[in-house]
Every structure is written in structure tokens, then in C-alpha cells.
XYZ file of C-alpha atoms in Angstrom:
645
model
C -30.928 34.680 95.620
C -29.578 31.149 95.344
C -27.245 30.582 92.401
C -29.169 29.589 89.278
C -26.432 27.136 88.367
C -26.687 25.349 91.667
C -30.479 25.157 91.530
C -30.566 24.108 87.898
C -27.762 21.560 88.024
C -26.457 20.444 91.353
C -29.623 19.544 93.202
C -30.901 17.404 90.366
C -28.749 14.614 91.778
C -30.026 15.213 95.284
C -33.667 15.259 94.259
C -33.559 11.998 92.367
C -30.825 10.311 94.369
C -32.660 10.681 97.664
C -36.210 10.611 96.454
C -38.790 8.310 97.890
C -42.082 7.892 96.068
C -43.886 11.196 95.501
C -46.800 11.072 97.921
C -48.005 14.646 98.261
C -48.172 18.037 96.593
C -45.247 19.109 98.775
C -43.160 16.300 97.319
C -44.027 17.374 93.781
C -42.980 20.955 94.451
C -39.824 19.846 96.232
C -38.603 17.626 93.388
C -39.397 20.423 90.930
C -37.063 22.690 92.975
C -39.989 25.002 93.879
C -38.875 25.225 97.492
C -41.130 28.041 98.715
C -44.156 26.284 97.227
C -43.011 23.039 98.830
C -42.825 24.689 102.248
C -46.378 26.039 101.931
C -47.681 22.666 100.719
C -46.035 20.735 103.570
C -47.369 23.268 106.081
C -50.906 22.854 104.703
C -50.535 19.089 104.924
C -49.668 19.349 108.617
C -52.490 21.854 109.222
C -54.934 19.244 107.870
C -53.658 16.886 110.551
C -51.679 14.769 108.090
C -48.264 14.114 109.572
C -45.112 14.148 107.475
C -42.982 11.033 107.373
C -39.284 11.499 108.084
C -38.368 11.579 104.386
C -40.827 14.435 103.863
C -39.548 16.183 106.984
C -36.051 16.077 105.527
C -37.434 17.485 102.276
C -38.994 20.292 104.305
C -35.673 20.886 106.078
C -33.923 21.004 102.693
C -36.520 23.494 101.435
C -35.925 25.730 104.462
C -32.183 25.376 103.848
C -32.516 26.427 100.190
C -34.584 29.455 101.193
C -32.019 30.291 103.916
C -34.278 29.747 106.906
C -31.443 27.956 108.650
C -32.987 27.993 112.129
C -36.034 25.987 111.021
C -33.884 23.720 108.857
C -31.528 22.938 111.742
C -34.403 22.129 114.102
C -35.859 19.536 111.719
C -32.493 18.011 110.803
C -31.571 17.592 114.480
C -34.909 16.017 115.340
C -34.765 13.502 112.483
C -31.115 12.696 113.253
C -32.010 12.009 116.870
C -34.933 9.691 116.124
C -34.114 7.978 112.830
C -31.104 6.609 110.926
C -32.093 7.778 107.427
C -29.933 10.928 107.480
C -27.357 10.764 104.683
C -23.897 12.279 105.071
C -24.947 14.913 102.534
C -27.856 16.026 104.703
C -25.697 15.738 107.811
C -23.462 18.312 106.128
C -26.501 20.577 105.594
C -27.435 20.200 109.240
C -23.940 21.308 110.286
C -24.079 24.184 107.805
C -27.412 25.311 109.231
C -26.114 25.183 112.805
C -22.992 27.111 111.884
C -25.020 29.815 110.150
C -27.130 30.378 113.294
C -23.982 30.647 115.447
C -24.239 27.176 116.969
C -20.607 26.337 116.282
C -20.141 24.522 119.588
C -22.956 22.160 118.655
C -21.250 21.517 115.313
C -18.056 20.517 117.123
C -20.003 18.255 119.504
C -21.758 16.471 116.644
C -18.487 15.984 114.797
C -16.845 14.484 117.871
C -19.799 12.288 118.788
C -18.665 9.433 116.565
C -22.226 8.856 115.359
C -21.413 10.029 111.828
C -19.413 8.174 109.209
C -17.198 11.102 108.237
C -13.661 10.243 107.195
C -10.648 11.333 109.238
C -9.491 13.566 106.387
C -12.735 15.560 106.571
C -12.394 16.124 110.309
C -8.778 17.206 109.832
C -9.819 19.550 107.008
C -12.512 21.046 109.245
C -10.157 21.583 112.172
C -7.495 23.163 109.973
C -9.850 25.547 108.173
C -11.626 26.470 111.393
C -8.268 27.520 112.853
C -7.334 29.356 109.660
C -10.616 31.303 109.684
C -10.057 32.292 113.309
C -6.589 33.489 112.341
C -8.342 35.517 109.604
C -6.121 34.239 106.816
C -2.852 35.353 108.363
C -0.018 35.070 105.860
C -2.227 35.101 102.755
C -2.062 37.777 100.080
C -5.148 39.977 99.671
C -7.453 39.849 96.658
C -8.333 42.983 94.727
C -11.838 42.181 93.419
C -12.935 43.791 90.134
C -16.577 44.347 89.191
C -16.968 43.770 85.448
C -19.235 45.663 83.083
C -21.027 43.387 80.677
C -22.819 41.192 83.180
C -26.515 40.803 82.427
C -29.622 40.838 84.671
C -29.652 37.070 84.176
C -27.143 34.465 85.368
C -23.562 34.915 84.110
C -21.235 32.176 85.346
C -18.255 29.861 84.738
C -15.602 32.055 83.078
C -12.920 30.266 81.043
C -9.781 31.658 79.413
C -9.989 31.843 75.628
C -7.650 33.398 73.028
C -7.921 37.195 73.370
C -10.783 36.961 75.838
C -13.105 34.802 77.891
C -15.751 32.166 77.478
C -18.623 32.104 79.954
C -22.148 30.754 80.442
C -25.253 32.909 80.585
C -29.040 32.597 80.612
C -29.403 35.898 78.717
C -31.859 35.448 75.827
C -29.714 35.843 72.746
C -30.320 32.633 70.827
C -33.002 30.751 72.754
C -36.453 31.742 73.937
C -36.974 28.500 75.868
C -37.309 28.897 79.621
C -35.806 26.508 82.153
C -38.569 25.993 84.751
C -36.608 25.919 88.039
C -34.772 29.168 87.295
C -37.429 31.071 85.351
C -34.714 32.118 82.932
C -33.566 30.916 79.533
C -31.490 27.759 79.273
C -27.788 28.438 79.714
C -25.718 29.077 76.608
C -21.988 29.631 75.981
C -20.689 33.069 75.011
C -17.359 34.626 74.241
C -16.217 38.102 75.192
C -13.272 40.259 74.223
C -10.389 40.684 76.633
C -11.822 41.521 80.048
C -8.550 42.689 81.622
C -9.775 46.283 81.434
C -12.695 45.432 83.714
C -15.373 45.114 81.019
C -16.891 42.203 79.107
C -17.168 43.537 75.559
C -18.044 42.213 72.106
C -20.174 39.527 73.708
C -21.641 36.968 71.314
C -22.552 33.266 71.333
C -19.641 30.922 70.641
C -20.448 29.922 67.060
C -18.550 26.636 66.972
C -20.840 25.085 69.651
C -23.595 22.979 67.991
C -27.035 24.527 68.318
C -29.412 23.236 71.009
C -32.555 24.564 72.689
C -31.302 23.312 76.057
C -28.368 23.736 78.432
C -24.879 24.393 77.075
C -22.691 25.545 79.913
C -19.447 25.607 81.925
C -16.956 25.680 79.024
C -13.243 24.988 79.250
C -10.823 25.780 76.419
C -7.584 23.796 76.033
C -4.703 25.693 74.462
C -2.795 22.506 73.632
C -5.655 20.741 71.823
C -7.782 23.690 70.683
C -10.833 21.814 71.999
C -13.711 23.282 73.971
C -15.140 20.982 76.633
C -18.579 21.817 78.001
C -21.759 20.525 79.659
C -24.975 20.009 77.737
C -28.424 18.520 78.290
C -28.984 14.978 77.087
C -31.278 15.144 74.060
C -32.749 12.856 71.448
C -34.153 14.234 68.172
C -33.552 17.723 69.587
C -35.753 17.037 72.621
C -34.759 16.240 76.203
C -33.944 12.575 76.820
C -34.979 10.930 80.096
C -34.018 7.726 81.876
C -36.594 5.161 83.010
C -37.204 7.160 86.192
C -37.963 10.334 84.299
C -34.619 11.980 84.969
C -32.833 14.228 82.469
C -29.127 14.386 83.265
C -26.253 16.456 81.908
C -23.427 15.180 79.699
C -19.928 16.436 78.860
C -19.120 17.003 75.220
C -16.127 18.231 73.263
C -15.980 20.294 70.092
C -12.756 20.849 68.138
C -11.610 23.893 66.173
C -13.517 22.711 63.107
C -16.785 22.418 64.996
C -16.752 18.603 65.105
C -18.637 17.435 68.220
C -18.167 14.307 70.351
C -19.764 13.117 73.604
C -17.140 12.255 76.224
C -19.212 11.412 79.312
C -22.887 10.592 78.957
C -25.315 8.673 81.170
C -29.030 9.409 81.340
C -28.999 8.686 85.084
C -25.823 10.605 85.999
C -25.095 14.298 85.589
C -21.613 15.593 84.793
C -20.511 19.167 85.467
C -17.590 21.574 85.031
C -15.047 19.855 82.755
C -11.392 20.855 83.016
C -8.670 19.322 80.824
C -5.238 19.205 82.450
C -2.709 19.480 79.635
C 0.186 18.236 81.811
C -1.396 14.892 82.701
C -3.941 14.370 79.918
C -6.701 14.045 82.501
C -10.213 15.401 82.189
C -11.467 16.539 85.591
C -15.167 17.055 86.263
C -17.870 16.889 88.925
C -20.531 14.196 88.998
C -23.243 12.793 91.235
C -22.285 9.116 91.042
C -23.765 6.816 93.672
C -20.329 6.228 95.220
C -19.833 9.922 96.007
C -18.975 11.090 99.500
C -21.954 13.449 99.494
C -23.652 15.363 96.683
C -21.399 16.016 93.700
C -17.764 14.899 93.898
C -14.761 15.720 91.712
C -13.430 12.921 89.490
C -11.056 12.525 86.577
C -10.657 10.239 83.584
C -7.522 9.677 81.528
C -7.732 10.996 77.961
C -5.845 10.138 74.796
C -6.506 11.901 71.506
C -9.968 13.001 72.553
C -10.913 9.504 73.751
C -11.761 8.582 77.355
C -9.318 5.860 78.393
C -10.272 5.021 81.983
C -13.050 4.663 84.497
C -13.822 7.799 86.540
C -11.463 8.135 89.522
C -12.789 9.859 92.655
C -10.291 12.357 94.126
C -11.004 10.933 97.567
C -11.994 12.272 101.006
C -9.174 14.827 101.191
C -10.995 16.785 98.453
C -14.546 15.460 98.368
C -16.886 15.902 101.312
C -20.485 15.231 102.341
C -21.297 18.495 100.548
C -20.997 19.382 96.851
C -17.595 19.844 95.209
C -17.563 21.504 91.790
C -15.509 23.524 89.305
C -12.025 21.930 89.390
C -9.218 24.090 87.976
C -5.506 23.247 88.090
C -2.819 25.928 88.027
C 0.805 25.855 89.184
C 0.493 22.405 90.789
C -2.569 23.405 92.814
C -6.179 22.313 92.506
C -8.782 25.061 92.921
C -12.433 24.115 93.379
C -15.618 25.151 95.159
C -17.427 23.342 97.959
C -20.401 23.925 100.233
C -18.915 21.759 103.001
C -20.124 22.801 106.456
C -16.910 24.507 107.645
C -16.950 27.138 104.885
C -17.857 30.815 105.098
C -20.984 30.703 102.984
C -22.730 28.427 100.501
C -20.111 27.604 97.888
C -16.583 28.681 98.893
C -13.403 28.513 96.817
C -10.558 26.309 98.110
C -7.007 25.504 97.059
C -5.179 22.196 97.565
C -1.599 21.447 96.578
C -1.068 18.392 94.356
C 1.541 15.982 95.720
C 4.047 13.978 93.679
C 2.152 10.758 94.497
C -1.108 12.262 93.162
C -2.330 12.950 96.688
C -3.573 16.311 97.920
C -2.816 18.638 100.789
C -5.583 19.971 103.036
C -7.889 22.207 100.971
C -7.488 25.747 102.271
C -10.362 28.227 102.150
C -9.234 31.282 100.155
C -10.696 33.544 102.806
C -13.118 36.403 103.226
C -11.438 38.601 100.625
C -13.098 36.492 97.940
C -15.563 34.139 99.686
C -18.792 35.506 101.147
C -21.875 34.091 102.883
C -23.219 33.537 99.347
C -21.874 31.300 96.558
C -18.471 31.716 94.904
C -17.456 29.223 92.222
C -15.918 28.832 88.755
C -12.514 30.174 89.872
C -9.781 30.490 87.196
C -6.324 32.018 87.520
C -3.230 32.818 85.439
C -0.088 34.935 85.650
C -0.619 38.662 85.273
C 1.746 40.243 82.690
C 2.023 43.216 85.053
C 3.164 40.965 87.927
C 1.424 38.650 90.349
C -1.709 36.818 89.235
C -5.148 37.588 87.870
C -8.337 35.657 87.174
C -12.100 35.443 87.365
C -14.885 33.738 89.306
C -18.668 33.808 89.679
C -20.750 34.880 92.656
C -24.360 35.558 93.535
C -23.414 38.016 96.286
C -25.560 41.171 96.621
C -24.658 44.198 94.541
C -24.271 42.426 91.237
C -26.256 43.115 88.099
C -27.931 39.713 87.887
C -28.634 36.564 89.863
C -24.996 35.507 89.309
C -22.225 37.744 88.017
C -18.659 37.278 86.836
C -15.978 39.122 88.815
C -12.293 39.654 88.158
C -9.463 39.689 90.666
C -5.799 40.526 90.983
C -3.454 39.233 93.662
C 0.258 39.705 94.288
C 1.106 36.065 95.003
C -0.411 32.610 94.893
C -3.722 32.852 96.754
C -4.566 31.125 99.993
C -2.939 30.599 103.345
C 0.608 29.226 103.024
C 0.923 25.837 104.650
C 3.559 23.259 105.523
C 2.921 19.618 104.716
C 4.774 16.677 106.235
C 3.810 13.497 104.418
C 5.381 10.073 103.956
C 5.917 6.788 105.778
C 7.611 5.610 108.959
C 9.692 2.478 108.358
C 12.071 0.291 110.321
C 15.706 0.516 109.225
C 17.334 -1.335 107.597
C 14.407 -3.611 106.701
C 12.092 -0.940 105.251
C 9.123 -2.458 107.096
C 6.179 -0.173 107.924
C 5.843 1.039 111.493
C 2.293 1.722 112.679
C 1.241 3.873 115.655
C 4.441 5.916 115.739
C 3.979 9.282 117.458
C 4.490 12.193 115.051
C 4.762 15.753 116.340
C 5.451 19.124 114.767
C 6.943 21.656 117.179
C 7.497 25.392 116.813
C 10.756 27.209 117.547
C 9.893 27.354 121.268
C 9.165 23.641 121.469
C 5.386 23.978 121.604
C 3.417 21.224 119.887
C 1.651 22.589 116.805
C 0.165 19.293 115.689
C 0.485 15.614 116.496
C -0.791 12.360 115.057
C 0.163 8.700 114.661
C 1.313 6.737 111.640
C -1.289 4.480 110.038
C -1.288 0.725 109.625
C 0.896 1.080 106.520
C 3.248 3.518 108.261
C 1.753 6.467 106.393
C 1.397 9.921 107.905
C 0.288 13.375 106.773
C 0.291 16.488 108.933
C -0.321 20.005 107.656
C 0.014 23.286 109.523
C 0.023 26.997 108.698
C 3.397 28.211 107.460
C 6.180 28.767 110.028
C 9.767 29.851 109.441
C 11.123 27.133 111.754
C 9.592 23.833 112.816
C 10.875 20.564 114.252
C 9.550 17.148 113.253
C 9.736 14.478 115.975
C 8.858 10.819 115.380
C 9.074 8.170 118.088
C 7.710 4.851 119.289
C 8.550 2.653 122.282
C 11.310 0.136 121.477
C 12.391 2.304 118.533
C 14.769 5.187 118.020
C 13.617 8.811 117.974
C 13.808 10.929 114.813
C 14.145 14.665 115.338
C 14.998 17.271 112.715
C 14.561 21.030 112.614
C 13.624 22.604 109.287
C 14.273 26.239 108.432
C 12.821 28.591 105.820
C 14.898 27.432 102.854
C 14.180 23.719 103.403
C 10.516 24.377 104.103
C 9.920 25.852 100.659
C 10.204 22.427 99.001
C 8.623 20.486 101.824
C 5.706 18.275 100.845
C 6.596 17.981 97.161
C 7.747 14.402 97.666
C 7.104 11.872 100.449
C 9.456 11.995 103.418
C 10.537 8.542 104.597
C 11.364 8.428 108.311
C 13.615 5.534 109.347
C 13.513 4.329 112.947
C 15.805 1.701 114.426
C 14.612 -1.000 116.790
C 16.441 -1.108 120.130
C 16.825 -4.845 119.506
C 19.066 -4.082 116.517
C 21.655 -2.118 118.502
C 21.670 -4.094 121.763
C 22.841 -7.630 122.578
C 23.259 -9.715 125.695
C 26.797 -10.209 127.025
C 28.010 -11.431 130.397
C 24.438 -11.412 131.688
C 23.903 -7.753 130.736
C 22.324 -5.817 127.862
C 25.127 -3.960 126.045
C 25.435 -1.899 122.861
C 26.202 -4.150 119.911
C 29.451 -2.793 118.428
C 32.569 -4.500 117.120
C 35.338 -5.341 119.550
C 38.319 -2.978 119.545
C 41.772 -3.083 121.150
C 44.091 -0.507 122.677
C 47.814 -0.718 122.194
C 49.561 -2.492 125.076
C 49.825 -0.177 128.066
C 48.163 2.695 126.148
C 44.868 4.593 126.536
C 44.974 6.802 123.450
C 42.163 6.396 120.912
C 43.189 5.246 117.457
C 41.021 5.817 114.327
C 40.010 2.152 114.480
C 38.752 2.669 118.029
C 36.907 5.956 117.370
C 35.156 4.373 114.378
C 33.489 1.959 116.793
C 32.862 4.543 119.506
C 31.097 6.707 116.913
C 28.458 3.969 116.834
C 27.753 4.811 120.466
C 27.334 8.467 119.505
C 24.886 7.410 116.768
C 22.957 5.212 119.221
C 22.494 8.169 121.566
C 21.277 10.334 118.687
C 18.683 7.707 117.868
C 17.793 7.040 121.503
C 18.259 10.355 123.345
C 17.084 8.806 126.632
C 19.641 5.995 126.469
C 21.628 5.593 129.697
C 24.731 3.440 129.815
C 27.867 2.782 131.822
C 31.358 2.345 130.367
C 33.200 -0.735 131.622
C 36.757 -1.475 130.434
C 38.641 -4.722 131.208
C 42.220 -5.942 130.691
C 43.757 -9.385 130.579
C 45.896 -10.800 133.371
C 49.234 -9.967 131.799
C 51.125 -7.250 133.667
C 50.713 -6.039 137.229
C 47.290 -5.958 138.791
C 47.569 -2.308 139.887
C 48.806 -1.159 136.482
C 45.999 -3.080 134.774
C 43.491 -1.398 137.065
C 44.940 2.019 136.303
C 45.080 1.578 132.513
C 41.512 0.259 132.346
C 40.286 3.328 134.234
C 42.280 5.606 131.903
C 40.829 3.873 128.838
C 37.245 4.277 130.107
C 37.917 7.919 130.914
C 39.369 8.529 127.431
C 36.282 6.965 125.847
C 33.958 9.075 128.019
C 35.878 12.245 127.158
C 35.573 11.483 123.435
C 31.827 10.829 123.729
C 31.225 14.076 125.615
C 33.156 16.037 123.005
C 31.059 14.474 120.226
C 27.583 15.315 121.422
C 26.814 12.712 124.086
C 25.444 14.303 127.257
C 26.809 13.523 130.689
C 23.203 12.554 131.517
C 23.547 9.589 129.160
C 26.680 8.223 130.910
C 25.840 6.780 134.317
C 29.277 5.402 135.300
C 32.848 5.327 133.944
C 34.640 2.329 135.358
C 37.802 0.288 134.877
C 37.936 -3.259 136.264
C 41.472 -4.196 135.307
C 41.797 -7.986 135.419
C 39.137 -8.510 138.089
C 36.556 -10.045 135.739
C 38.401 -12.546 133.576
C 35.937 -14.426 131.325
C 38.048 -17.605 130.892
C 40.783 -19.506 132.732
C 43.590 -17.120 131.724
C 44.213 -15.714 135.201
C 47.602 -14.778 136.712
C 50.285 -17.361 136.032
C 48.217 -19.402 133.551
C 49.681 -19.876 130.102
C 47.201 -18.968 127.346
C 47.313 -18.419 123.638
C 46.993 -14.832 122.399
C 43.406 -15.187 121.202
C 42.379 -16.374 124.673
C 44.021 -13.376 126.337
C 42.215 -11.093 123.836
C 38.883 -12.478 125.019
C 39.537 -10.641 128.274
C 40.494 -7.343 126.589
C 37.130 -5.676 126.166
C 35.048 -2.530 126.667
C 31.326 -2.839 127.335
C 28.696 -0.119 127.030
C 26.123 -1.483 129.450
C 22.566 -0.235 128.833
C 21.132 0.616 132.257
C 17.556 1.486 131.208
C 16.856 -1.183 128.589
C 13.511 -2.114 130.157
C 12.217 1.467 129.855
C 13.444 1.863 126.272
C 11.659 -1.315 125.205
C 8.283 -0.461 126.747
């Protein structure tokens, strides 16, 4: 059975957000969430010879989807997508879900790669990563021990929240209210507290008395230890009756009640529903889900800044790394990770639980599906977690999987380490040194210990990059671009532990900054140095300059150059020839001993006084500075044209 919470709350936004005018009995049933009745009514309409327009056909596809007839849903979605442009990204997600559930994964991949959809690059990367992780069956992730809790009712029990000495949760059990919520056939949701459930039982269950009384929904509580406030969702009412906007929509608001029972609305809009509040004590942000018009699909996760119980900012969307064309709900932050649920097409079931690491720049890593230990083909949501006093971690979540006592039940879990597949994240910018200017279209590769490419991408227009892979004990990051140096660094286990916590700036050097033209050739741009008269030994002043050649080769591993040493005309011609050759050989020997490969050095030559650059030839009197113009060593770049392509 579909989760009562999802029927009652999350498709309100879809029904009204996508609704055309109600034209038939099928439409009426559909927008009242009576999906089986809607299917029968639409079928009767077609049997009378009255065709369905494409909006109604999509309603019918949605109704099949909600009743889990994915084959029929997929057929209609595909047909409408082929012949009309009215398919929203949210319904495109449902189409992909339907295809995946009937084992048409290849068709899902084809549709994603077709370019006909408007999906963001982050979503496609998320899908590829999680698809690979699912095929690897969660390798490297700790296993969940799932606990069935006594105390669940035959009705819906959902959204657990930690509370002093116990739990808060939502339930449609009939303790305080006899009113029935039409779409679910059960009582409106109310908030309850239970004694400590660590033993595997929900005991001493009673309504949370500090919540103001209402005949309608009160649900999805979150308790803040630092403020003592309870944040929760409630139906918009006026004079104790439901309040509707000018289109007849009743939405859900977020309220807050303090320890003294004083209530305040935080987020309220008759045309927008808000769900699943979570107050992050470290940042003072209130996270929640909402069906704003600017969402990426159905419900997205947002936050607002809070100060003293007051909302201080506009809602901020968490962006396409987290939000998808599906529904994202139930944000929960623990140990610098965001946990939430999503019904995005690449999941295992309906709602799956994911984890994303929070970056220092407020960005997020790829959300990782927590795997088949906890996620099923049904709906899992409302995940909370804390440290277990006995070691490891423990927490709770809700699911409507078979075998429970009611339509949705609360389950406990224990796990030995932080849940989810361990990943490595490389994130930052590629810039040109020393100017700190962004470099776009740089090639970025992550290689394994054997040199195989694990993942590759290019830097964006602002030099930004982000690549994430499953955890490895050794990886190499390579960054390159024509006309620029190559960055290559190998990271081992210890360094990898802190990887991704802060942006990694990669500096590349332009070949133009280390090369100049001299004597009609392209040579490495280093300071001039001098040997002692008649000597070929390398002084510290000389090696300091030659080390710049070593650095150039590190930056440009494919650099090929010849070494050319020249003398002045003083002394004998044969001795000048010999000492120039000795000096070039000494330089080459030093380079080879300091990491330069023999493949980089094409020739080692001494020209003696054969190539004087001024008039100071044999027998001509010249000042010292003129003779020094002829004392020189050139590192001639032989493949400059290839390096600059």
C-alpha cells in the first residue's frame, strides 16, 4: 500500500500544480487522490468513444503509477512524450521510474542520453554514480541491523524524531481526533511521544500535550535540544476550520512551539505546502521540503536562516546536486552529512534514503543510496541517526514495506559505522599560476593504482570541477590542458580521509610563462648563470637556475629540449670547445640525477666560441660585459609547437 504520508501530503502539490481544468469524472477522482476510481472513470470515458486529451492521459498514467501498474504507466508516458511537449521533468522522472521497474533499464539510459530532456548535469552524474554503486551491491558500506518495533499501530506511524528519554512520531491512530482524512481513509495525523525505544518497543505512547489542539494534520515533528522548540507541520486553518486559497487548495504550514506551549507560524502560504522541518543547531538553519514553483520536480529541499525563532531569509533551494525531478523530503543533518529521501528514478523503490556529505563551501557531494539493507521497492523515509552508547550508530526510519503492523511503520536500526558507500570527492578550481585566473576545459582524470581511468571530466567556465568515485586506498589526480603544465599527484589512504572537506585549487602554468625566444629559437626562460673560468663544476648559484629546468619538466612531462653551452672567444678554440662540452655534460648529469628523464633531453652539445653573438671574436678587444654576452647556456625547446597545441 502506498505510504499514507505521501498520498496525503506530497501529491497535493502535483495535483494542483499540474492541474488543467477539471473536465470529467476521471479528473475529479484523480485530483481527489482516488486513483483506482480515476482509472475506472477514464476507462469508461474511452469506452463511450470520448478520447482523453494528453493532460488526462498523463493523469491516467499517474494513476497507474500510484497503483503500481508500471507497465501501463510507462506505455502512456512514452506515447505522450513522443507526440507532445507537455511532459514536465517530474513526470519524466515517473516515466523513467516506471521503465526501470519493468526492467527496461537500457531504455532509461537511452532516454537520459537523448538530450531531449532538460535534466541538469548533476542529476545525470548522480544517476551514473548510484547505478554503478547498486551494481557493486554497496561494496565497502557497513550493514544495517533492522529492528522491528512493538508499539506500531494498524494505522500510519511515521516520521520519528529524537526527544528527551524517547521519541516523537506522527500517527493516524484515533486517540484524540475522530475526523477522517478523505484520501487516506484514516484519522488526521497527530504527534505522539513514546518512551525510550532502544529496547525495540514503543511504550508509554501518548499525544504530545504541548502541541496546540487541532482537528486536522499535525505531523513530522523535530525537537531541537539547543532551543527546546518543537517544529512541526500542520494544516492551514481559520476559526478551527481548513483554510483554502482562491483555487480551493488547502496547503500545509510549518509551526514552532516552545517549552511553555507558546505557538508561532514560521512558514505559511495557502498556495504552498511545507513538509518535514529540521533545525540545524550548528548553522541556525531550518531545513524543510516544499512544492514551490521553482522546484526541480515535485517537492524540493530548502532552508531558511533563523534567529531567535524568527525566519531571517528567503527560502534557499539546495540545488540540483540534491533536488531532482522527483520528490525530495525529510532532511536530517548528522556528522556533517545530509540524509534525506527521494523517489528519483535511479533508486531501488519509491522513496529511498540517501546520504550526501556537506562541503565547506556549503556544496554537497553526490547523494549515495544507502542500499538494499535499508531501502526496499517500497517507501523508506524519515531517517534519523545518532551515536549508539554501545558503539557505532543507531536510529529510526519509516517504511510501508510488507510485514509491518500498519500502512506505515517505524523501524529501528543499528550500524557499526557511518552508513552508506564511502566515497572520494575531488572538488575545487583550476587556475593559471601565478595570476589565479580560471582555466576552463581542462582535462581532469582520476586514476587507480594501476593507471586505469576511474573517472574523467573537464573544468567548467569558472574553472570549477567536482568528481566523486567510490573509495579507493590509492588514486592519482591528473589535470592537463594544451599550452599548460600538467598536474599529477597520487593520494594515499591517510590523505584521502580528509579529501573533499575543502576545495582543492589546482595551479597550471602556461607554456608561454616559462619559454622565451632567443637567437631565433624557443628556449626555457631562466636567469643567466656563469661558470668559473676554465671550470665545469656546478656551483649553488648555477644549480639554483638548473632546478628551474627540473621544475619545468615536472610541469610539462612531455617537454623535450637540447642543452647548448657557449663560451666567449678568450682562450684557445679547442679548449673552449672542450670546456663547453664538459659544462653541457655536467648540466645533463645533474638533471638526470634530479628526476629528469633521458627522454626529455634530445641533445647535449657544446659549441665553444663558434656562435659568438656580437663582434667579440678572436683578437678583438671587448669590455667584460660584452664577453659575458657570449658566455651562455640555452635549453632549447624542441617540441614547442606540440606543447602549445
